């Protein structure tokens, strides 16, 4: 029987995984443990708190989740012993030098042992506080790389980014790493000084603290500041801006190992492995699905002809695993070709349009309605679409603003009698407007993500039937109607029901 060369590659390896409670990290961990029981060790970097230890987080938020049910069933009573012998929870934080690992002896042990680093630590909120996003998404990449330079056996540093670091550019998006200081079209300044951004953040925080603002007010101001700085340099939001800076920081010095950047598009529930439809948290379009299904939105905003680039989470992980195994056997990527980028998505080889997606939402929710707070099924209307931001703003102005303005007037006349209702109504409208602006780059996207490098990776696997089956990441095999209706939406509905 043919043996998997990819599985063999991980035998006896020690791997450090950051962002270990994240969606992709958990799928990665589960698959390695299930397919390669002879992996030597898996270090999981986790943030502890005064309320919960890293070991508790490992047990409750990682191996205790439904995702590990298949492995738990396969191993039976040996599951706990396998986890305790292979998986080591480490207290740390990518936002700090040495990954925040205080124990000097432990650090030196890790530097001696680690063969592979998978950096999936990130905050994915589009409008995260700028100081937080910069610390995790930008400086975090640099700290992981610095840690890796001290690992004497390191073969591979794999960094998980996002395809949307390209911003709102139109056309075919290349699989090329960013140059240090690069900005995007539409930037108001020609050069991005990452070190200066650190100073700018510190100065803004000092200014806000001098104003004696509440922590909530500071958070709001720092969120707005992140969007402001992103747009100044040509990016649409804080998330993709800080992820782009993280990629640039990986370019800043010579590497002692192969460096790969994985850029997934919009990640959806598992296609197949370890079972179909597993999802955790609501991502970009999932939130729209739930809001529509709960009757909170009556219409969609976006270009019906735009391509919504979806990719199942397990396919992203399969690409990550294949890249580690195959690139590690290549000649030094860092010396000859620079950092290798793999974009993993569907827009180039098996595109699905936004118009199709909204009608699939309508079809599913008509047959399988979500429930309201009282447990009653929510009846949805047809999926009306606002195909420009102007039409969306006009709709809000005509249908909602008059009511809020009348409520504001009544509140003023009645000496703030309706203050709570007026504030809540105004907040809901502002929230809807802000979400529309944040999602705009994705709902009106005119980008197609090149995946030539990723296709080359797939081609290199085709000589092995078992590797092609075990680590499939070919989007052409996805029948979108079947997957979206019978796997992804089903997974979202199940997640919402259990929340």
mmCIF file of C-alpha atoms in Angstrom, residues 24-385:
data_model
loop_
_atom_site.group_PDB
_atom_site.id
_atom_site.type_symbol
_atom_site.label_atom_id
_atom_site.label_comp_id
_atom_site.label_asym_id
_atom_site.label_seq_id
_atom_site.Cartn_x
_atom_site.Cartn_y
_atom_site.Cartn_z
ATOM 1 C CA UNK A 24 -7.345 27.048 11.381
ATOM 2 C CA UNK A 25 -4.894 26.198 14.167
ATOM 3 C CA UNK A 26 -7.314 23.703 15.674
ATOM 4 C CA UNK A 27 -7.983 22.016 12.326
ATOM 5 C CA UNK A 28 -4.221 21.850 11.737
ATOM 6 C CA UNK A 29 -3.520 20.360 15.179
ATOM 7 C CA UNK A 30 -6.291 17.765 14.901
ATOM 8 C CA UNK A 31 -5.176 16.602 11.473
ATOM 9 C CA UNK A 32 -1.513 16.246 12.412
ATOM 10 C CA UNK A 33 -2.397 14.247 15.549
ATOM 11 C CA UNK A 34 -4.873 12.029 13.696
ATOM 12 C CA UNK A 35 -2.708 11.238 10.665
ATOM 13 C CA UNK A 36 0.765 11.284 12.217
ATOM 14 C CA UNK A 37 0.698 9.851 15.761
ATOM 15 C CA UNK A 38 4.502 9.741 15.656
ATOM 16 C CA UNK A 39 4.872 13.494 15.571
ATOM 17 C CA UNK A 40 7.294 14.241 18.377
ATOM 18 C CA UNK A 41 5.783 17.294 20.057
ATOM 19 C CA UNK A 42 3.365 20.145 19.444
ATOM 20 C CA UNK A 43 3.957 23.348 21.398
ATOM 21 C CA UNK A 44 0.789 25.454 21.562
ATOM 22 C CA UNK A 45 1.249 29.105 22.452
ATOM 23 C CA UNK A 46 -1.733 30.297 24.512
ATOM 24 C CA UNK A 47 -2.477 33.420 26.486
ATOM 25 C CA UNK A 48 -3.196 32.804 30.153
ATOM 26 C CA UNK A 49 -5.238 35.101 32.384
ATOM 27 C CA UNK A 50 -5.837 35.473 36.089
ATOM 28 C CA UNK A 51 -9.091 33.535 35.578
ATOM 29 C CA UNK A 52 -7.947 30.588 33.482
ATOM 30 C CA UNK A 53 -4.648 28.750 32.944
ATOM 31 C CA UNK A 54 -3.235 27.762 29.557
ATOM 32 C CA UNK A 55 -3.835 24.100 30.417
ATOM 33 C CA UNK A 56 -7.506 24.814 31.043
ATOM 34 C CA UNK A 57 -7.710 26.705 27.760
ATOM 35 C CA UNK A 58 -6.114 23.759 25.969
ATOM 36 C CA UNK A 59 -8.596 21.319 27.469
ATOM 37 C CA UNK A 60 -11.724 23.473 27.109
ATOM 38 C CA UNK A 61 -11.127 25.557 23.979
ATOM 39 C CA UNK A 62 -8.998 23.229 21.878
ATOM 40 C CA UNK A 63 -8.990 19.448 22.441
ATOM 41 C CA UNK A 64 -12.338 19.538 24.248
ATOM 42 C CA UNK A 65 -14.180 20.890 21.194
ATOM 43 C CA UNK A 66 -16.407 18.905 18.851
ATOM 44 C CA UNK A 67 -13.671 19.002 16.191
ATOM 45 C CA UNK A 68 -11.608 16.455 18.145
ATOM 46 C CA UNK A 69 -14.541 14.023 18.452
ATOM 47 C CA UNK A 70 -13.380 11.807 15.593
ATOM 48 C CA UNK A 71 -9.864 11.472 17.037
ATOM 49 C CA UNK A 72 -11.263 10.922 20.530
ATOM 50 C CA UNK A 73 -13.488 8.118 19.210
ATOM 51 C CA UNK A 74 -10.618 6.510 17.263
ATOM 52 C CA UNK A 75 -8.270 6.495 20.257
ATOM 53 C CA UNK A 76 -10.838 5.777 22.963
ATOM 54 C CA UNK A 77 -9.139 5.647 26.362
ATOM 55 C CA UNK A 78 -5.771 6.526 24.814
ATOM 56 C CA UNK A 79 -6.895 10.001 23.734
ATOM 57 C CA UNK A 80 -5.956 11.782 26.961
ATOM 58 C CA UNK A 81 -2.570 10.074 27.198
ATOM 59 C CA UNK A 82 -1.769 10.979 23.599
ATOM 60 C CA UNK A 83 -2.632 14.627 24.197
ATOM 61 C CA UNK A 84 -0.621 14.777 27.413
ATOM 62 C CA UNK A 85 2.425 13.154 25.773
ATOM 63 C CA UNK A 86 2.363 15.115 22.494
ATOM 64 C CA UNK A 87 0.775 18.503 23.179
ATOM 65 C CA UNK A 88 2.411 21.110 25.416
ATOM 66 C CA UNK A 89 0.502 24.270 26.331
ATOM 67 C CA UNK A 90 2.851 27.250 26.630
ATOM 68 C CA UNK A 91 1.896 30.523 28.291
ATOM 69 C CA UNK A 92 2.874 33.383 25.990
ATOM 70 C CA UNK A 93 1.824 36.117 23.598
ATOM 71 C CA UNK A 94 3.151 36.976 20.112
ATOM 72 C CA UNK A 95 2.798 40.654 21.006
ATOM 73 C CA UNK A 96 5.976 40.420 23.109
ATOM 74 C CA UNK A 97 9.635 39.623 22.450
ATOM 75 C CA UNK A 98 10.484 35.936 22.916
ATOM 76 C CA UNK A 99 6.722 35.408 22.453
ATOM 77 C CA UNK A 100 6.212 36.420 26.070
ATOM 78 C CA UNK A 101 7.697 33.126 27.291
ATOM 79 C CA UNK A 102 9.216 34.017 30.661
ATOM 80 C CA UNK A 103 10.803 30.657 31.520
ATOM 81 C CA UNK A 104 14.394 30.937 30.161
ATOM 82 C CA UNK A 105 15.052 27.204 30.413
ATOM 83 C CA UNK A 106 11.874 26.428 28.473
ATOM 84 C CA UNK A 107 12.814 28.944 25.754
ATOM 85 C CA UNK A 108 16.212 27.301 25.251
ATOM 86 C CA UNK A 109 14.603 23.868 25.132
ATOM 87 C CA UNK A 110 12.185 25.058 22.442
ATOM 88 C CA UNK A 111 15.024 26.629 20.428
ATOM 89 C CA UNK A 112 16.807 23.268 20.439
ATOM 90 C CA UNK A 113 13.745 21.203 19.495
ATOM 91 C CA UNK A 114 11.502 23.115 17.092
ATOM 92 C CA UNK A 115 11.503 22.049 13.430
ATOM 93 C CA UNK A 116 8.452 23.957 12.179
ATOM 94 C CA UNK A 117 6.645 27.124 13.254
ATOM 95 C CA UNK A 118 3.049 27.792 12.213
ATOM 96 C CA UNK A 119 2.084 31.375 12.993
ATOM 97 C CA UNK A 120 -1.687 31.669 12.856
ATOM 98 C CA UNK A 121 -2.036 34.215 15.672
ATOM 99 C CA UNK A 122 -4.212 37.130 14.571
ATOM 100 C CA UNK A 123 -7.046 39.422 15.476
ATOM 101 C CA UNK A 124 -9.436 39.323 12.532
ATOM 102 C CA UNK A 125 -11.789 42.149 13.488
ATOM 103 C CA UNK A 126 -11.894 44.623 10.609
ATOM 104 C CA UNK A 127 -12.043 47.555 13.041
ATOM 105 C CA UNK A 128 -9.955 46.268 15.931
ATOM 106 C CA UNK A 129 -8.235 48.843 18.150
ATOM 107 C CA UNK A 130 -5.177 49.944 16.208
ATOM 108 C CA UNK A 131 -2.756 49.323 19.072
ATOM 109 C CA UNK A 132 -4.052 45.770 19.544
ATOM 110 C CA UNK A 133 -4.108 44.887 15.828
ATOM 111 C CA UNK A 134 -0.633 46.355 15.308
ATOM 112 C CA UNK A 135 0.721 44.418 18.287
ATOM 113 C CA UNK A 136 -0.666 41.043 17.186
ATOM 114 C CA UNK A 137 -0.883 41.166 13.380
ATOM 115 C CA UNK A 138 2.220 43.265 12.666
ATOM 116 C CA UNK A 139 4.711 43.047 15.534
ATOM 117 C CA UNK A 140 3.527 39.504 16.238
ATOM 118 C CA UNK A 141 4.885 38.318 12.881
ATOM 119 C CA UNK A 142 8.230 39.978 13.635
ATOM 120 C CA UNK A 143 8.424 38.431 17.113
ATOM 121 C CA UNK A 144 7.655 34.965 15.728
ATOM 122 C CA UNK A 145 10.347 35.380 13.090
ATOM 123 C CA UNK A 146 12.863 36.579 15.695
ATOM 124 C CA UNK A 147 12.040 33.562 17.840
ATOM 125 C CA UNK A 148 12.534 31.325 14.808
ATOM 126 C CA UNK A 149 16.030 32.672 14.115
ATOM 127 C CA UNK A 150 17.087 31.222 17.474
ATOM 128 C CA UNK A 151 15.763 27.729 16.634
ATOM 129 C CA UNK A 152 18.814 25.723 15.566
ATOM 130 C CA UNK A 153 16.822 23.009 13.712
ATOM 131 C CA UNK A 154 14.138 25.194 12.132
ATOM 132 C CA UNK A 155 13.161 24.038 8.634
ATOM 133 C CA UNK A 156 10.058 26.100 7.994
ATOM 134 C CA UNK A 157 8.235 29.208 9.196
ATOM 135 C CA UNK A 158 4.683 29.255 7.856
ATOM 136 C CA UNK A 159 2.804 32.518 8.367
ATOM 137 C CA UNK A 160 -0.971 32.674 7.881
ATOM 138 C CA UNK A 161 -2.042 35.985 6.349
ATOM 139 C CA UNK A 162 -5.090 36.891 4.215
ATOM 140 C CA UNK A 163 -5.577 37.333 0.480
ATOM 141 C CA UNK A 164 -7.261 40.656 1.225
ATOM 142 C CA UNK A 165 -3.944 42.321 2.005
ATOM 143 C CA UNK A 166 -4.348 43.424 -1.631
ATOM 144 C CA UNK A 167 -7.005 45.872 -0.457
ATOM 145 C CA UNK A 168 -9.498 47.090 -3.046
ATOM 146 C CA UNK A 169 -7.311 46.617 -6.107
ATOM 147 C CA UNK A 170 -9.023 45.397 -9.292
ATOM 148 C CA UNK A 171 -7.957 42.510 -11.514
ATOM 149 C CA UNK A 172 -5.639 39.552 -10.944
ATOM 150 C CA UNK A 173 -3.922 39.730 -7.546
ATOM 151 C CA UNK A 174 -0.395 38.262 -7.702
ATOM 152 C CA UNK A 175 1.206 35.796 -5.294
ATOM 153 C CA UNK A 176 4.012 38.173 -4.405
ATOM 154 C CA UNK A 177 5.231 39.271 -0.972
ATOM 155 C CA UNK A 178 5.061 42.942 -0.044
ATOM 156 C CA UNK A 179 8.174 45.088 -0.153
ATOM 157 C CA UNK A 180 9.030 46.972 3.016
ATOM 158 C CA UNK A 181 7.275 50.350 3.016
ATOM 159 C CA UNK A 182 4.960 49.516 0.111
ATOM 160 C CA UNK A 183 1.569 51.258 -0.040
ATOM 161 C CA UNK A 184 -1.505 50.560 -2.171
ATOM 162 C CA UNK A 185 -3.103 52.636 -4.946
ATOM 163 C CA UNK A 186 -5.111 55.470 -3.436
ATOM 164 C CA UNK A 187 -2.653 56.020 -0.584
ATOM 165 C CA UNK A 188 -2.321 59.649 0.477
ATOM 166 C CA UNK A 189 1.356 59.173 1.328
ATOM 167 C CA UNK A 190 3.888 57.247 -0.792
ATOM 168 C CA UNK A 191 5.717 55.275 1.896
ATOM 169 C CA UNK A 192 4.681 53.195 4.889
ATOM 170 C CA UNK A 193 7.049 53.599 7.825
ATOM 171 C CA UNK A 194 6.148 50.704 10.124
ATOM 172 C CA UNK A 195 8.401 51.870 12.953
ATOM 173 C CA UNK A 196 6.838 55.344 12.760
ATOM 174 C CA UNK A 197 3.386 53.761 13.079
ATOM 175 C CA UNK A 198 4.444 52.422 16.477
ATOM 176 C CA UNK A 199 5.306 55.958 17.603
ATOM 177 C CA UNK A 200 2.067 57.328 16.155
ATOM 178 C CA UNK A 201 0.077 54.762 18.149
ATOM 179 C CA UNK A 202 1.889 55.595 21.383
ATOM 180 C CA UNK A 203 1.374 59.331 20.865
ATOM 181 C CA UNK A 204 -2.346 58.887 20.176
ATOM 182 C CA UNK A 205 -2.793 56.735 23.267
ATOM 183 C CA UNK A 206 -1.000 59.308 25.433
ATOM 184 C CA UNK A 207 -3.204 62.066 24.006
ATOM 185 C CA UNK A 208 -6.418 60.118 24.670
ATOM 186 C CA UNK A 209 -5.352 59.251 28.213
ATOM 187 C CA UNK A 210 -4.569 62.915 28.912
ATOM 188 C CA UNK A 211 -8.176 63.707 27.968
ATOM 189 C CA UNK A 212 -9.221 61.475 30.887
ATOM 190 C CA UNK A 213 -11.534 59.468 28.678
ATOM 191 C CA UNK A 214 -13.127 56.218 29.780
ATOM 192 C CA UNK A 215 -11.668 52.953 28.511
ATOM 193 C CA UNK A 216 -14.725 52.543 26.277
ATOM 194 C CA UNK A 217 -14.152 55.973 24.728
ATOM 195 C CA UNK A 218 -10.461 55.222 24.192
ATOM 196 C CA UNK A 219 -11.361 51.929 22.519
ATOM 197 C CA UNK A 220 -13.779 53.706 20.182
ATOM 198 C CA UNK A 221 -11.186 56.349 19.323
ATOM 199 C CA UNK A 222 -8.444 53.759 18.689
ATOM 200 C CA UNK A 223 -10.765 51.769 16.419
ATOM 201 C CA UNK A 224 -11.474 54.883 14.363
ATOM 202 C CA UNK A 225 -7.773 55.726 14.368
ATOM 203 C CA UNK A 226 -6.908 52.320 12.919
ATOM 204 C CA UNK A 227 -9.321 52.799 10.011
ATOM 205 C CA UNK A 228 -7.923 56.304 9.476
ATOM 206 C CA UNK A 229 -4.300 55.083 9.321
ATOM 207 C CA UNK A 230 -5.256 52.166 7.055
ATOM 208 C CA UNK A 231 -7.019 54.404 4.556
ATOM 209 C CA UNK A 232 -4.145 56.897 4.657
ATOM 210 C CA UNK A 233 -1.881 54.145 3.293
ATOM 211 C CA UNK A 234 -4.413 52.693 0.825
ATOM 212 C CA UNK A 235 -5.955 49.808 2.797
ATOM 213 C CA UNK A 236 -9.713 49.674 3.568
ATOM 214 C CA UNK A 237 -9.555 48.511 7.203
ATOM 215 C CA UNK A 238 -7.289 47.915 10.180
ATOM 216 C CA UNK A 239 -7.227 44.132 9.821
ATOM 217 C CA UNK A 240 -5.791 43.916 6.296
ATOM 218 C CA UNK A 241 -3.514 46.921 6.907
ATOM 219 C CA UNK A 242 -1.852 45.365 9.944
ATOM 220 C CA UNK A 243 -1.649 41.940 8.259
ATOM 221 C CA UNK A 244 0.137 43.563 5.299
ATOM 222 C CA UNK A 245 2.618 45.168 7.696
ATOM 223 C CA UNK A 246 3.166 41.749 9.278
ATOM 224 C CA UNK A 247 4.125 40.346 5.857
ATOM 225 C CA UNK A 248 6.533 43.243 5.289
ATOM 226 C CA UNK A 249 8.245 42.610 8.606
ATOM 227 C CA UNK A 250 8.960 39.031 7.510
ATOM 228 C CA UNK A 251 10.929 40.501 4.593
ATOM 229 C CA UNK A 252 13.205 42.626 6.733
ATOM 230 C CA UNK A 253 16.135 40.244 7.225
ATOM 231 C CA UNK A 254 17.786 37.080 5.919
ATOM 232 C CA UNK A 255 16.060 33.876 6.967
ATOM 233 C CA UNK A 256 17.680 30.774 8.450
ATOM 234 C CA UNK A 257 14.854 28.627 7.065
ATOM 235 C CA UNK A 258 12.190 28.433 4.372
ATOM 236 C CA UNK A 259 9.459 31.044 4.852
ATOM 237 C CA UNK A 260 5.991 30.565 3.409
ATOM 238 C CA UNK A 261 3.017 32.917 3.564
ATOM 239 C CA UNK A 262 -0.437 31.377 3.176
ATOM 240 C CA UNK A 263 -3.107 33.838 2.036
ATOM 241 C CA UNK A 264 -6.588 32.337 2.322
ATOM 242 C CA UNK A 265 -9.650 34.181 1.042
ATOM 243 C CA UNK A 266 -12.995 34.028 2.932
ATOM 244 C CA UNK A 267 -12.746 30.901 5.089
ATOM 245 C CA UNK A 268 -15.847 28.745 5.456
ATOM 246 C CA UNK A 269 -16.769 25.552 7.336
ATOM 247 C CA UNK A 270 -14.942 22.270 6.775
ATOM 248 C CA UNK A 271 -15.590 20.576 3.447
ATOM 249 C CA UNK A 272 -14.776 17.069 4.581
ATOM 250 C CA UNK A 273 -12.140 16.703 7.278
ATOM 251 C CA UNK A 274 -12.486 15.502 10.012
ATOM 252 C CA UNK A 275 -16.199 15.859 9.173
ATOM 253 C CA UNK A 276 -18.137 18.285 7.028
ATOM 254 C CA UNK A 277 -19.695 21.533 8.240
ATOM 255 C CA UNK A 278 -17.629 22.280 11.346
ATOM 256 C CA UNK A 279 -17.434 25.979 12.054
ATOM 257 C CA UNK A 280 -16.544 28.098 15.036
ATOM 258 C CA UNK A 281 -17.485 31.766 15.169
ATOM 259 C CA UNK A 282 -19.244 33.768 12.465
ATOM 260 C CA UNK A 283 -17.114 35.150 9.686
ATOM 261 C CA UNK A 284 -17.786 37.825 7.059
ATOM 262 C CA UNK A 285 -20.731 36.371 5.126
ATOM 263 C CA UNK A 286 -21.906 34.142 7.969
ATOM 264 C CA UNK A 287 -22.933 37.250 9.909
ATOM 265 C CA UNK A 288 -25.013 38.406 6.933
ATOM 266 C CA UNK A 289 -26.661 34.971 6.727
ATOM 267 C CA UNK A 290 -27.620 35.062 10.416
ATOM 268 C CA UNK A 291 -28.812 38.685 10.311
ATOM 269 C CA UNK A 292 -30.988 37.914 7.278
ATOM 270 C CA UNK A 293 -32.264 34.681 8.825
ATOM 271 C CA UNK A 294 -33.151 36.463 12.082
ATOM 272 C CA UNK A 295 -35.005 39.217 10.217
ATOM 273 C CA UNK A 296 -32.532 41.905 11.294
ATOM 274 C CA UNK A 297 -31.748 42.904 7.717
ATOM 275 C CA UNK A 298 -34.251 43.030 4.865
ATOM 276 C CA UNK A 299 -31.817 43.609 2.033
ATOM 277 C CA UNK A 300 -28.300 42.913 0.810
ATOM 278 C CA UNK A 301 -25.624 45.429 -0.108
ATOM 279 C CA UNK A 302 -23.150 44.560 -2.859
ATOM 280 C CA UNK A 303 -22.507 44.027 -6.537
ATOM 281 C CA UNK A 304 -24.538 40.959 -7.596
ATOM 282 C CA UNK A 305 -21.901 40.193 -10.262
ATOM 283 C CA UNK A 306 -18.926 40.343 -7.902
ATOM 284 C CA UNK A 307 -17.157 37.077 -7.086
ATOM 285 C CA UNK A 308 -17.293 36.026 -3.451
ATOM 286 C CA UNK A 309 -14.083 34.086 -2.934
ATOM 287 C CA UNK A 310 -14.833 31.231 -0.531
ATOM 288 C CA UNK A 311 -12.590 28.405 0.639
ATOM 289 C CA UNK A 312 -13.329 25.685 3.239
ATOM 290 C CA UNK A 313 -11.140 25.732 6.348
ATOM 291 C CA UNK A 314 -9.865 22.169 5.957
ATOM 292 C CA UNK A 315 -8.690 22.938 2.403
ATOM 293 C CA UNK A 316 -6.665 25.866 3.760
ATOM 294 C CA UNK A 317 -5.081 23.556 6.335
ATOM 295 C CA UNK A 318 -4.365 20.918 3.674
ATOM 296 C CA UNK A 319 -2.529 23.594 1.692
ATOM 297 C CA UNK A 320 -0.578 24.604 4.811
ATOM 298 C CA UNK A 321 0.475 21.014 5.544
ATOM 299 C CA UNK A 322 1.449 20.347 1.914
ATOM 300 C CA UNK A 323 3.460 23.584 1.761
ATOM 301 C CA UNK A 324 5.406 22.645 4.902
ATOM 302 C CA UNK A 325 6.215 19.139 3.664
ATOM 303 C CA UNK A 326 7.003 19.955 0.039
ATOM 304 C CA UNK A 327 8.757 23.317 0.483
ATOM 305 C CA UNK A 328 10.944 21.876 3.244
ATOM 306 C CA UNK A 329 12.422 19.434 0.699
ATOM 307 C CA UNK A 330 13.042 22.186 -1.855
ATOM 308 C CA UNK A 331 16.220 24.162 -2.237
ATOM 309 C CA UNK A 332 16.354 27.169 0.057
ATOM 310 C CA UNK A 333 13.431 29.384 -0.873
ATOM 311 C CA UNK A 334 14.729 32.237 1.231
ATOM 312 C CA UNK A 335 18.108 32.345 -0.560
ATOM 313 C CA UNK A 336 16.946 31.843 -4.144
ATOM 314 C CA UNK A 337 13.398 33.074 -4.494
ATOM 315 C CA UNK A 338 12.551 35.081 -1.410
ATOM 316 C CA UNK A 339 9.436 34.355 0.602
ATOM 317 C CA UNK A 340 7.012 32.037 -1.214
ATOM 318 C CA UNK A 341 3.349 33.072 -1.185
ATOM 319 C CA UNK A 342 0.446 30.654 -1.683
ATOM 320 C CA UNK A 343 -2.998 32.183 -2.213
ATOM 321 C CA UNK A 344 -5.742 29.662 -1.499
ATOM 322 C CA UNK A 345 -9.231 30.488 -2.727
ATOM 323 C CA UNK A 346 -11.758 29.772 -5.477
ATOM 324 C CA UNK A 347 -12.191 32.963 -7.520
ATOM 325 C CA UNK A 348 -9.838 31.914 -10.318
ATOM 326 C CA UNK A 349 -10.761 28.245 -10.732
ATOM 327 C CA UNK A 350 -14.316 27.832 -9.410
ATOM 328 C CA UNK A 351 -15.935 31.231 -8.800
ATOM 329 C CA UNK A 352 -19.278 31.813 -7.079
ATOM 330 C CA UNK A 353 -21.093 35.122 -7.493
ATOM 331 C CA UNK A 354 -22.702 37.209 -4.763
ATOM 332 C CA UNK A 355 -26.051 37.055 -6.572
ATOM 333 C CA UNK A 356 -26.039 33.277 -6.391
ATOM 334 C CA UNK A 357 -25.065 33.333 -2.740
ATOM 335 C CA UNK A 358 -27.945 35.574 -1.654
ATOM 336 C CA UNK A 359 -30.493 33.376 -3.457
ATOM 337 C CA UNK A 360 -29.005 30.265 -1.837
ATOM 338 C CA UNK A 361 -29.421 32.009 1.543
ATOM 339 C CA UNK A 362 -33.062 32.705 0.701
ATOM 340 C CA UNK A 363 -33.645 29.118 -0.451
ATOM 341 C CA UNK A 364 -32.106 27.589 2.683
ATOM 342 C CA UNK A 365 -33.819 29.926 5.156
ATOM 343 C CA UNK A 366 -37.183 29.499 3.459
ATOM 344 C CA UNK A 367 -36.956 25.746 4.021
ATOM 345 C CA UNK A 368 -35.055 25.860 7.323
ATOM 346 C CA UNK A 369 -35.973 29.096 9.108
ATOM 347 C CA UNK A 370 -33.963 30.321 12.079
ATOM 348 C CA UNK A 371 -35.805 31.024 15.319
ATOM 349 C CA UNK A 372 -36.371 34.352 17.032
ATOM 350 C CA UNK A 373 -35.760 35.002 20.747
ATOM 351 C CA UNK A 374 -39.112 33.378 21.563
ATOM 352 C CA UNK A 375 -38.296 30.228 19.615
ATOM 353 C CA UNK A 376 -40.653 31.021 16.749
ATOM 354 C CA UNK A 377 -39.491 30.530 13.133
ATOM 355 C CA UNK A 378 -38.577 33.779 11.366
ATOM 356 C CA UNK A 379 -40.227 34.325 8.005
ATOM 357 C CA UNK A 380 -37.875 36.022 5.563
ATOM 358 C CA UNK A 381 -38.648 38.140 2.532
ATOM 359 C CA UNK A 382 -37.043 38.025 -0.910
ATOM 360 C CA UNK A 383 -33.365 39.023 -0.962
ATOM 361 C CA UNK A 384 -33.553 42.613 -2.247
ATOM 362 C CA UNK A 385 -30.145 43.961 -3.234
#
